[in-house]
Coordinates of C-alpha atoms in Angstrom, one line a residue:
M6 CA 0.7 -37.2 -3.8
L7 CA -2.7 -35.4 -3.4
D8 CA -5.6 -37.8 -3.7
V9 CA -9.0 -36.2 -4.2
S10 CA -12.2 -37.9 -3.4
F11 CA -15.7 -36.6 -4.1
E12 CA -18.6 -36.7 -1.6
N13 CA -21.8 -36.7 -3.6
H14 CA -24.1 -34.0 -2.3
G15 CA -25.9 -33.3 -5.6
K16 CA -25.2 -29.9 -7.2
G17 CA -23.0 -28.8 -4.3
S18 CA -20.5 -31.7 -4.6
Q19 CA -17.8 -31.4 -2.0
V20 CA -14.1 -31.8 -2.9
V21 CA -12.1 -33.5 -0.1
A22 CA -8.3 -33.4 -0.4
K23 CA -6.3 -36.0 1.5
D24 CA -2.6 -36.1 1.9
Q25 CA -1.1 -39.4 0.8
T26 CA 2.4 -40.7 0.9
E27 CA 2.7 -42.8 -2.2
P28 CA 6.0 -41.9 -3.8
N29 CA 5.0 -42.2 -7.5
T30 CA 3.6 -38.8 -8.3
T31 CA 3.8 -39.3 -12.1
D32 CA 2.0 -42.6 -12.4
A33 CA -0.1 -42.2 -15.6
S34 CA -2.9 -44.5 -14.4
V35 CA -3.2 -42.5 -11.2
Q36 CA -3.4 -39.2 -13.2
L37 CA -6.0 -40.7 -15.5
R38 CA -8.1 -41.8 -12.5
D39 CA -7.9 -38.3 -11.1
I40 CA -9.0 -36.7 -14.3
E41 CA -11.8 -39.1 -14.7
A42 CA -13.0 -38.3 -11.2
A43 CA -12.8 -34.6 -11.9
M44 CA -14.8 -34.9 -15.0
A45 CA -17.4 -37.0 -13.2
A46 CA -17.6 -34.3 -10.5
L47 CA -17.9 -31.5 -13.1
E48 CA -20.7 -33.4 -14.7
E49 CA -22.5 -33.7 -11.4
V50 CA -22.4 -29.9 -11.1
V51 CA -23.6 -28.8 -14.5
G52 CA -25.3 -32.0 -15.9
A53 CA -24.2 -34.2 -18.7
A54 CA -25.6 -32.0 -21.4
H55 CA -23.4 -29.1 -20.4
I56 CA -20.0 -30.8 -20.2
L57 CA -18.6 -31.3 -23.6
T58 CA -15.8 -33.8 -24.0
E59 CA -16.1 -35.1 -27.6
P60 CA -13.8 -33.5 -30.1
A61 CA -16.6 -32.5 -32.4
D62 CA -18.5 -30.9 -29.6
K63 CA -15.5 -29.0 -28.3
A64 CA -14.2 -27.8 -31.7
G65 CA -16.1 -24.5 -31.8
Y66 CA -14.6 -23.4 -28.5
L67 CA -10.9 -24.2 -29.2
T68 CA -9.9 -21.5 -31.7
D69 CA -10.1 -17.7 -31.3
W70 CA -11.7 -15.3 -33.8
T71 CA -8.5 -14.7 -35.7
G72 CA -7.8 -18.4 -36.2
A73 CA -4.2 -17.7 -35.1
F74 CA -4.6 -19.3 -31.7
S75 CA -5.9 -22.8 -30.9
G76 CA -5.6 -25.2 -28.1
D77 CA -7.2 -28.3 -26.6
A78 CA -9.1 -28.8 -23.4
L79 CA -10.3 -31.8 -21.4
A80 CA -13.8 -30.4 -21.6
V81 CA -16.0 -27.4 -22.2
V82 CA -18.1 -26.8 -19.0
R83 CA -21.2 -24.6 -19.3
P84 CA -22.5 -23.5 -15.9
S85 CA -25.8 -21.6 -15.5
R86 CA -25.3 -19.9 -12.2
T87 CA -22.6 -18.5 -10.0
A88 CA -22.8 -21.3 -7.4
E89 CA -22.0 -23.8 -10.2
V90 CA -19.0 -21.7 -11.2
S91 CA -17.8 -21.8 -7.6
D92 CA -18.1 -25.6 -7.5
I93 CA -16.3 -25.9 -10.8
V94 CA -13.4 -23.8 -9.6
K95 CA -13.1 -25.8 -6.4
I96 CA -13.0 -29.1 -8.3
C97 CA -10.3 -27.7 -10.7
A98 CA -8.3 -26.2 -7.9
A99 CA -8.2 -29.6 -6.1
N100 CA -7.1 -31.4 -9.2
G101 CA -4.6 -28.9 -10.6
L102 CA -6.8 -28.3 -13.7
A103 CA -6.4 -24.9 -15.4
I104 CA -9.6 -22.9 -16.1
V105 CA -9.9 -20.8 -19.3
P106 CA -12.9 -18.5 -19.0
Q107 CA -14.6 -17.9 -22.4
G108 CA -17.2 -15.4 -23.6
G109 CA -18.3 -14.6 -27.1
Q110 CA -14.9 -15.6 -28.7
T111 CA -14.4 -12.3 -30.4
G112 CA -11.0 -11.7 -28.9
L113 CA -8.0 -10.9 -31.1
C114 CA -5.1 -11.9 -28.8
G115 CA -5.7 -15.6 -28.0
G116 CA -6.9 -14.8 -24.5
G117 CA -9.9 -17.2 -24.5
V118 CA -8.4 -20.5 -25.7
P119 CA -6.1 -22.9 -23.8
V120 CA -2.3 -23.1 -24.1
A121 CA -0.3 -26.3 -24.1
G122 CA 1.5 -27.5 -21.0
Q123 CA -1.3 -27.8 -18.4
A124 CA -4.5 -29.9 -18.4
S125 CA -7.4 -27.5 -18.6
I126 CA -11.1 -27.0 -19.1
I127 CA -12.8 -24.2 -20.9
L128 CA -15.4 -22.5 -18.7
S129 CA -18.0 -21.1 -21.1
L130 CA -20.3 -18.4 -19.5
A131 CA -22.8 -18.4 -22.4
R132 CA -25.6 -19.9 -20.3
M133 CA -25.3 -17.1 -17.7
N134 CA -27.1 -14.7 -19.9
A135 CA -29.7 -13.0 -17.7
V136 CA -30.2 -9.3 -17.1
R137 CA -31.0 -9.8 -13.5
S138 CA -32.4 -6.4 -12.7
I139 CA -32.8 -2.8 -13.9
D140 CA -32.9 0.1 -11.4
L141 CA -34.7 3.0 -13.0
A142 CA -34.1 5.3 -10.1
G143 CA -30.3 4.7 -10.0
R144 CA -30.1 4.1 -13.7
T145 CA -28.1 0.8 -13.3
A146 CA -28.5 -2.7 -14.5
V147 CA -27.2 -6.0 -13.0
V148 CA -26.1 -8.2 -15.9
E149 CA -24.6 -11.7 -16.0
A150 CA -21.3 -12.3 -17.8
G151 CA -22.8 -14.3 -20.7
V152 CA -25.2 -11.5 -21.9
V153 CA -24.4 -10.5 -25.4
L154 CA -23.7 -6.8 -25.6
E155 CA -26.4 -6.0 -28.2
A156 CA -29.0 -7.9 -26.2
L157 CA -28.2 -5.6 -23.3
H158 CA -28.6 -2.6 -25.6
N159 CA -32.0 -3.8 -26.6
R160 CA -33.2 -4.7 -23.1
V161 CA -32.4 -1.3 -21.5
L162 CA -33.7 0.5 -24.5
E163 CA -37.1 -0.9 -23.5
E164 CA -36.8 1.2 -20.4
G165 CA -35.9 4.4 -22.2
L166 CA -32.2 4.0 -21.4
I167 CA -28.9 3.1 -23.1
F168 CA -25.8 1.2 -22.2
P169 CA -23.3 3.1 -24.3
L170 CA -20.5 0.6 -24.8
M171 CA -20.4 0.2 -28.6
F172 CA -18.2 -1.6 -31.2
G173 CA -18.5 -3.8 -34.2
A174 CA -18.6 -7.1 -32.4
K175 CA -21.7 -6.1 -30.3
S176 CA -23.9 -8.8 -31.8
S177 CA -21.6 -11.6 -30.5
C178 CA -19.3 -10.3 -27.8
T179 CA -20.4 -10.8 -24.2
I180 CA -20.3 -8.7 -21.1
G181 CA -17.8 -11.0 -19.4
G182 CA -15.3 -10.6 -22.2
N183 CA -15.9 -6.9 -22.3
L184 CA -15.0 -6.7 -18.6
S185 CA -12.1 -9.2 -19.0
T186 CA -10.3 -7.0 -21.5
N187 CA -11.7 -3.6 -20.3
A188 CA -13.1 -3.2 -23.8
G189 CA -13.4 0.3 -25.3
G190 CA -15.0 1.1 -28.7
S191 CA -16.3 4.2 -30.4
N192 CA -18.1 5.9 -27.4
V193 CA -15.1 6.0 -25.0
V194 CA -14.6 9.7 -25.7
R195 CA -17.8 10.4 -23.8
Y196 CA -18.6 7.5 -21.6
G197 CA -15.3 5.8 -20.9
N198 CA -14.1 2.2 -21.2
T199 CA -16.0 -0.8 -19.7
R200 CA -14.2 -0.1 -16.4
E201 CA -15.7 3.4 -16.2
L202 CA -19.2 2.0 -16.8
C203 CA -19.0 -0.6 -14.1
L204 CA -20.1 0.1 -10.6
G205 CA -19.6 -3.4 -9.1
I206 CA -19.0 -7.0 -9.8
E207 CA -19.7 -10.5 -8.7
A208 CA -16.8 -12.9 -9.1
V209 CA -15.5 -16.3 -8.2
M210 CA -11.9 -16.3 -6.9
P211 CA -9.3 -19.0 -7.6
D212 CA -10.2 -20.9 -4.5
G213 CA -13.9 -20.9 -5.4
T214 CA -14.9 -18.2 -3.0
I215 CA -17.7 -15.9 -4.3
V216 CA -17.2 -12.2 -4.0
N217 CA -20.5 -10.3 -4.2
A218 CA -20.1 -6.5 -4.7
L219 CA -23.2 -5.7 -6.8
T220 CA -24.5 -2.8 -4.7
G221 CA -24.3 -0.3 -7.5
L222 CA -22.8 2.3 -5.2
R223 CA -21.0 5.2 -6.8
K224 CA -19.1 6.0 -3.7
D225 CA -17.6 3.1 -1.6
N226 CA -14.2 3.5 -0.1
T227 CA -14.2 0.5 2.2
G228 CA -11.0 -1.3 1.1
Y229 CA -9.0 -2.4 -1.9
D230 CA -10.9 -2.1 -5.1
L231 CA -11.3 -5.7 -6.2
K232 CA -13.6 -4.7 -9.0
N233 CA -10.9 -2.7 -10.8
L234 CA -8.3 -5.4 -10.0
L235 CA -10.4 -8.0 -11.8
I236 CA -11.6 -5.8 -14.7
G237 CA -9.0 -6.0 -17.5
A238 CA -7.2 -9.0 -15.9
E239 CA -8.4 -11.4 -18.6
G240 CA -9.5 -14.0 -16.2
T241 CA -6.1 -14.5 -14.5
L242 CA -7.3 -13.5 -11.1
G243 CA -10.8 -14.7 -11.0
I244 CA -14.0 -15.2 -13.0
I245 CA -16.4 -12.2 -13.2
T246 CA -19.9 -13.7 -13.3
A247 CA -22.0 -10.6 -13.1
A248 CA -21.7 -6.8 -13.0
V249 CA -23.7 -3.7 -12.3
F250 CA -23.4 -1.0 -14.9
K251 CA -24.3 2.6 -15.3
L252 CA -27.1 3.4 -17.8
Y253 CA -27.9 6.7 -19.5
P254 CA -30.9 8.4 -21.0
V255 CA -31.6 7.8 -24.7
P256 CA -30.5 10.7 -26.8
V257 CA -33.4 12.5 -28.4
T258 CA -31.4 13.7 -31.3
R259 CA -28.0 13.0 -32.9
M260 CA -25.9 14.8 -35.4
T261 CA -23.7 12.4 -37.5
A262 CA -21.2 13.7 -40.0
F263 CA -18.2 12.7 -42.1
L264 CA -15.5 15.4 -42.2
S265 CA -12.6 15.9 -44.5
V266 CA -10.0 17.6 -42.3
S267 CA -6.9 19.4 -43.5
S268 CA -4.5 17.1 -41.6
L269 CA -4.4 14.6 -38.8
A270 CA -2.8 17.1 -36.5
A271 CA -5.7 19.5 -37.2
A272 CA -8.2 16.8 -36.4
T273 CA -7.5 16.9 -32.7
G274 CA -8.1 20.6 -32.7
V275 CA -11.4 20.1 -34.4
L276 CA -12.4 17.6 -31.7
N277 CA -11.7 20.1 -28.9
R278 CA -13.7 22.8 -30.8
L279 CA -16.7 20.4 -31.1
Q280 CA -16.4 19.4 -27.4
D281 CA -16.3 23.0 -26.2
F282 CA -19.2 24.0 -28.5
S283 CA -21.4 21.0 -27.5
G284 CA -20.6 20.9 -23.8
G285 CA -18.8 17.6 -24.1
A286 CA -21.5 15.9 -26.1
V287 CA -19.2 14.3 -28.7
E288 CA -19.9 10.5 -28.5
A289 CA -17.7 9.3 -31.3
Y290 CA -14.7 10.8 -33.2
E291 CA -13.4 8.1 -35.6
Y292 CA -10.3 8.5 -37.8
M293 CA -11.0 7.0 -41.3
P294 CA -8.1 7.9 -43.7
R295 CA -8.3 7.5 -47.5
K296 CA -6.6 4.1 -47.8
M297 CA -8.8 2.6 -45.2
V298 CA -12.0 3.8 -46.9
E299 CA -10.8 2.6 -50.3
L300 CA -10.0 -0.9 -48.8
I301 CA -13.5 -1.1 -47.3
C302 CA -15.2 -0.1 -50.5
M303 CA -13.1 -2.6 -52.5
H304 CA -14.0 -5.5 -50.3
F305 CA -17.6 -4.4 -49.7
P306 CA -18.9 -2.9 -53.0
A307 CA -22.3 -2.1 -51.4
I308 CA -20.5 0.5 -49.3
Q309 CA -19.9 3.7 -51.1
P310 CA -17.2 6.3 -50.2
T311 CA -18.5 9.4 -48.6
F312 CA -16.3 11.7 -50.8
D313 CA -15.1 11.0 -54.3
P314 CA -12.1 10.7 -54.0
P315 CA -12.1 9.7 -50.3
A316 CA -10.8 12.3 -47.9
D317 CA -7.1 11.9 -47.1
T318 CA -8.0 12.6 -43.4
G319 CA -11.5 11.5 -42.9
V320 CA -13.3 11.7 -39.5
L321 CA -16.7 10.2 -38.6
V322 CA -18.1 12.3 -35.8
E323 CA -21.3 11.9 -33.8
I324 CA -22.8 14.3 -31.3
A325 CA -25.8 13.4 -29.2
S326 CA -28.1 15.2 -26.9
S327 CA -30.9 14.2 -24.5
R328 CA -32.2 17.8 -24.3
A329 CA -35.6 18.2 -25.8
S330 CA -34.8 21.7 -27.1
D331 CA -31.9 20.3 -29.2
S332 CA -34.4 18.1 -31.1
E333 CA -36.7 20.9 -32.1
L334 CA -37.0 21.4 -35.9
T335 CA -35.8 24.5 -37.6
D336 CA -37.4 26.1 -40.7
D337 CA -35.3 24.0 -43.1
G338 CA -36.3 20.7 -41.3
S339 CA -33.0 20.1 -39.5
T340 CA -32.8 19.9 -35.7
R341 CA -31.5 22.7 -33.5
L342 CA -28.5 20.5 -32.7
T343 CA -27.6 20.0 -36.3
E344 CA -28.1 23.6 -37.2
S345 CA -25.8 24.8 -34.4
V346 CA -23.1 22.3 -35.2
M347 CA -23.3 23.2 -38.9
M348 CA -22.6 26.8 -38.0
L349 CA -19.4 25.7 -36.2
L350 CA -18.4 23.5 -39.1
A351 CA -18.9 26.5 -41.4
E352 CA -16.5 28.5 -39.3
L353 CA -13.9 25.8 -39.4
M354 CA -14.3 25.6 -43.2
E355 CA -13.7 29.3 -43.5
E356 CA -10.5 28.8 -41.4
G357 CA -9.4 26.1 -43.7
V358 CA -9.3 23.4 -41.0
I359 CA -12.2 21.4 -42.5
L360 CA -12.2 21.0 -46.2
D361 CA -15.6 19.4 -46.7
A362 CA -18.4 17.9 -44.6
I363 CA -21.4 15.6 -45.2
I364 CA -24.2 15.5 -42.6
A365 CA -26.4 12.5 -42.3
Q366 CA -30.0 13.5 -43.1
S367 CA -31.7 10.3 -42.1
E368 CA -31.2 7.3 -39.9
K369 CA -30.4 5.3 -43.0
Q370 CA -27.6 7.7 -43.9
R371 CA -26.3 7.5 -40.3
N372 CA -26.4 3.7 -40.4
D373 CA -24.5 3.7 -43.7
L374 CA -21.7 5.8 -42.2
W375 CA -21.5 3.5 -39.2
Q376 CA -21.5 0.4 -41.4
M377 CA -18.4 1.7 -43.1
R378 CA -16.7 2.2 -39.8
E379 CA -17.7 -1.2 -38.4
S380 CA -16.5 -3.0 -41.6
V381 CA -12.9 -2.1 -40.9
L382 CA -11.7 -5.3 -39.3
E383 CA -13.4 -7.5 -41.9
A384 CA -11.9 -5.5 -44.7
I385 CA -8.4 -5.8 -43.2
T386 CA -8.9 -9.5 -42.7
E387 CA -10.1 -10.0 -46.3
N388 CA -7.1 -8.1 -47.5
G389 CA -4.7 -10.8 -46.5
P390 CA -2.1 -11.5 -43.8
C391 CA -1.2 -8.6 -41.5
Y392 CA 0.0 -7.6 -38.1
H393 CA -2.4 -5.6 -35.8
L394 CA -1.0 -2.9 -33.5
D395 CA -3.6 -1.8 -30.9
L396 CA -2.0 1.4 -29.6
S397 CA -2.9 4.4 -27.5
L398 CA -1.1 7.7 -27.5
P399 CA -1.5 11.2 -26.0
L400 CA -3.8 13.1 -28.4
A401 CA -1.0 15.6 -29.1
N402 CA 1.3 12.8 -30.3
I403 CA -1.0 10.8 -32.6
A404 CA -0.1 12.8 -35.8
S405 CA 3.6 12.5 -35.0
F406 CA 3.4 8.7 -34.6
V407 CA 1.6 8.2 -38.0
E408 CA 3.7 10.7 -39.8
E409 CA 6.9 9.0 -38.6
L410 CA 5.9 5.4 -38.8
D411 CA 4.1 5.5 -42.2
P412 CA 7.3 6.2 -44.3
I413 CA 9.3 3.6 -42.3
S414 CA 6.6 1.0 -42.9
T415 CA 6.4 1.7 -46.6
S416 CA 10.2 1.7 -47.0
L417 CA 10.1 -1.9 -45.6
G418 CA 7.5 -3.1 -48.1
F419 CA 4.4 -2.7 -45.8
Q420 CA 1.1 -1.0 -46.5
P421 CA -0.1 0.7 -43.3
L422 CA -3.9 0.3 -42.8
V423 CA -4.8 2.7 -40.1
V424 CA -8.1 3.6 -38.3
G425 CA -8.6 5.0 -34.8
H426 CA -10.8 6.1 -32.0
L427 CA -9.3 9.5 -32.3
G428 CA -11.3 10.9 -29.5
D429 CA -9.5 8.9 -26.9
G430 CA -6.1 8.4 -28.6
N431 CA -6.6 4.8 -29.7
L432 CA -5.0 3.8 -33.0
H433 CA -5.4 0.5 -34.8
Y434 CA -2.4 0.4 -37.0
A435 CA -2.2 -2.7 -39.2
L436 CA 0.8 -3.7 -41.2
S437 CA 0.0 -5.5 -44.4
A438 CA 2.0 -6.3 -47.6
A439 CA 2.2 -3.5 -50.1
D440 CA 1.5 -4.2 -53.7
G441 CA 4.3 -6.3 -55.3
F442 CA 5.5 -7.7 -51.9
E443 CA 5.0 -11.1 -50.4
W444 CA 4.0 -11.1 -46.7
S445 CA 6.4 -14.0 -45.9
D446 CA 9.3 -12.0 -47.3
L447 CA 8.8 -8.8 -45.3
P448 CA 10.9 -7.8 -42.2
L449 CA 8.1 -7.8 -39.7
D450 CA 10.3 -7.8 -36.7
K451 CA 12.1 -4.7 -37.9
A452 CA 8.8 -2.9 -38.5
K453 CA 7.5 -3.9 -35.1
A454 CA 10.7 -2.7 -33.4
A455 CA 10.4 0.7 -35.1
A456 CA 6.8 1.0 -34.1
F457 CA 7.5 0.1 -30.4
D458 CA 10.5 2.3 -30.2
L459 CA 8.5 5.2 -31.6
L460 CA 5.6 4.4 -29.3
T461 CA 7.9 4.4 -26.2
R462 CA 9.4 7.8 -27.2
L463 CA 5.9 9.3 -27.6
N464 CA 4.7 8.0 -24.3
G465 CA 2.2 5.5 -25.7
S466 CA 0.9 2.1 -24.8
F467 CA 1.2 -1.1 -26.9
S468 CA -2.2 -2.4 -25.8
A469 CA -5.2 -0.1 -25.8
E470 CA -8.4 -2.1 -25.8
H471 CA -7.8 -5.6 -27.3
G472 CA -6.0 -7.0 -24.3
I473 CA -2.7 -9.0 -23.9
G474 CA -3.8 -12.6 -24.2
Q475 CA -1.0 -14.7 -25.7
S476 CA 0.0 -12.6 -28.6
K477 CA 1.4 -9.6 -26.7
L478 CA 3.3 -11.5 -24.0
P479 CA 6.7 -10.9 -25.6
V480 CA 6.0 -7.2 -26.0
M481 CA 4.7 -7.0 -22.4
A482 CA 7.9 -8.6 -21.1
H483 CA 10.0 -6.2 -23.2
L484 CA 8.2 -2.9 -22.7
K485 CA 6.4 -3.0 -19.4
E486 CA 8.3 -1.5 -16.5
P487 CA 10.0 -4.3 -14.5
S488 CA 8.7 -3.0 -11.2
Q489 CA 5.1 -3.1 -12.5
L490 CA 5.6 -6.7 -13.8
Q491 CA 7.0 -7.6 -10.4
A492 CA 4.0 -6.1 -8.6
M493 CA 1.6 -7.9 -10.9
R494 CA 3.3 -11.2 -10.4
A495 CA 3.0 -10.8 -6.6
I496 CA -0.7 -10.1 -6.9
K497 CA -1.1 -13.2 -9.2
A498 CA 0.8 -15.4 -6.8
A499 CA -1.2 -14.2 -3.8
L500 CA -4.6 -14.7 -5.3
D501 CA -3.9 -17.7 -7.6
P502 CA -0.9 -19.6 -6.1
K503 CA -1.7 -22.7 -8.1
N504 CA -1.8 -20.7 -11.3
I505 CA -5.0 -22.3 -12.5
M506 CA -6.7 -19.1 -13.7
N507 CA -6.2 -18.7 -17.5
P508 CA -2.4 -19.6 -17.4
G509 CA -0.2 -18.5 -20.2
K510 CA -2.1 -15.3 -20.8
F511 CA -1.7 -11.6 -19.8
L512 CA 1.2 -11.8 -17.5
P513 CA 4.6 -13.0 -19.0
L514 CA 6.8 -15.3 -17.0
P515 CA 10.2 -13.9 -16.1
D516 CA 11.9 -15.9 -18.9
V517 CA 9.5 -14.8 -21.7
A518 CA 11.8 -13.6 -24.5
A519 CA 11.2 -10.1 -26.1

């Protein structure tokens, strides 16, 4: 067996592995002593106050946001700096303990909670919450993994800059989780996913080695791109502890509107007209169909529909500019940006492409429109049991997907609840029970099969921005190209041969059933 002793050197406790020849490798008392020794070593690294072992103390860390995924862990360990993360990983690697990195617990796929079958710890990065530096010349920020997204928004705003990653969970999600799942959100159409916003990372690899690549360089072709390998890997290849991000100037003016478009197919054409007209300044282009707006207003009576009745094909659009000339006021009190966009909208209305439009006239009206959009997930959750499809498609195929899947879903007794980041082709298609049907009686497998068959035919992806976690492992095994799975397994085996980094997530084993 492998006996592990710990030489006490304070915070930098050393782990010394010694080969032993005792034949009984399953002796329960030996295993217990090893675990107790590991817990003592972890406590030495982070301090007794930051290793949680009591059930009541661990409870808040063991279930994901949806409530669908729960697990147990030997402890929740809360480091405050990268050197401590390195020590923790070394201790766990020496003892065969799995590590489940955890951020703000806003994930929807069970990626941040343990799975059964392997003794594990949860490594919470919540205490690593510093904005280490802001480079005004290069417009970058070095940020630790535990920083809450909204806190980063507020901090860089003090410097007259923005970090444009934006979605409803901004007040609780953390940068580490955003990187782990390559999160997207509403501003991807202009700024890209988390991956596109990141210039470098600091990470702890599965053997405890620290990789420091926080230079912030925009051009650096000096080897394999470890940054992009770890971003989106959901903690299965290493633990990202900090990152350097691009920042942008604060827009001096915005034009926010809610459009009633003639059809979903026409909406993509409207997007391109707006992009061409504004020089690519469209920041958000969000699909909000009638059923979704009605559901939000039903569950949140304080939110009022933009149109009465709601638009069959509604689109929330926001265009922003940092040019001072666009913020100049016209005779009627609107900005130059708003005036010019309204002229284009008028043309589109004459063409019959846009049926109606409402322009936000104040920051309150803008916030009201965004409150509607950001209430989508809560409204769907309040509505009852459902199955969430997080899909992406080529823009030209989005309308075909919805038009083909909607009647199939309704014929099976489902009510489709659809919303989307239409600007980048990301649809959130939820299957819920239609009126008069019980969720438990519905043929969910048949509906899922129809959705994935259609998605494959239309060259789409079954995971756009929520990640794989536990929930999509069977789909990953069934739909991902075998050669790609083989390559990913080879990478995993090379970097994490002991399989201690977030096992049971992201990468299906060869025998995972579809």
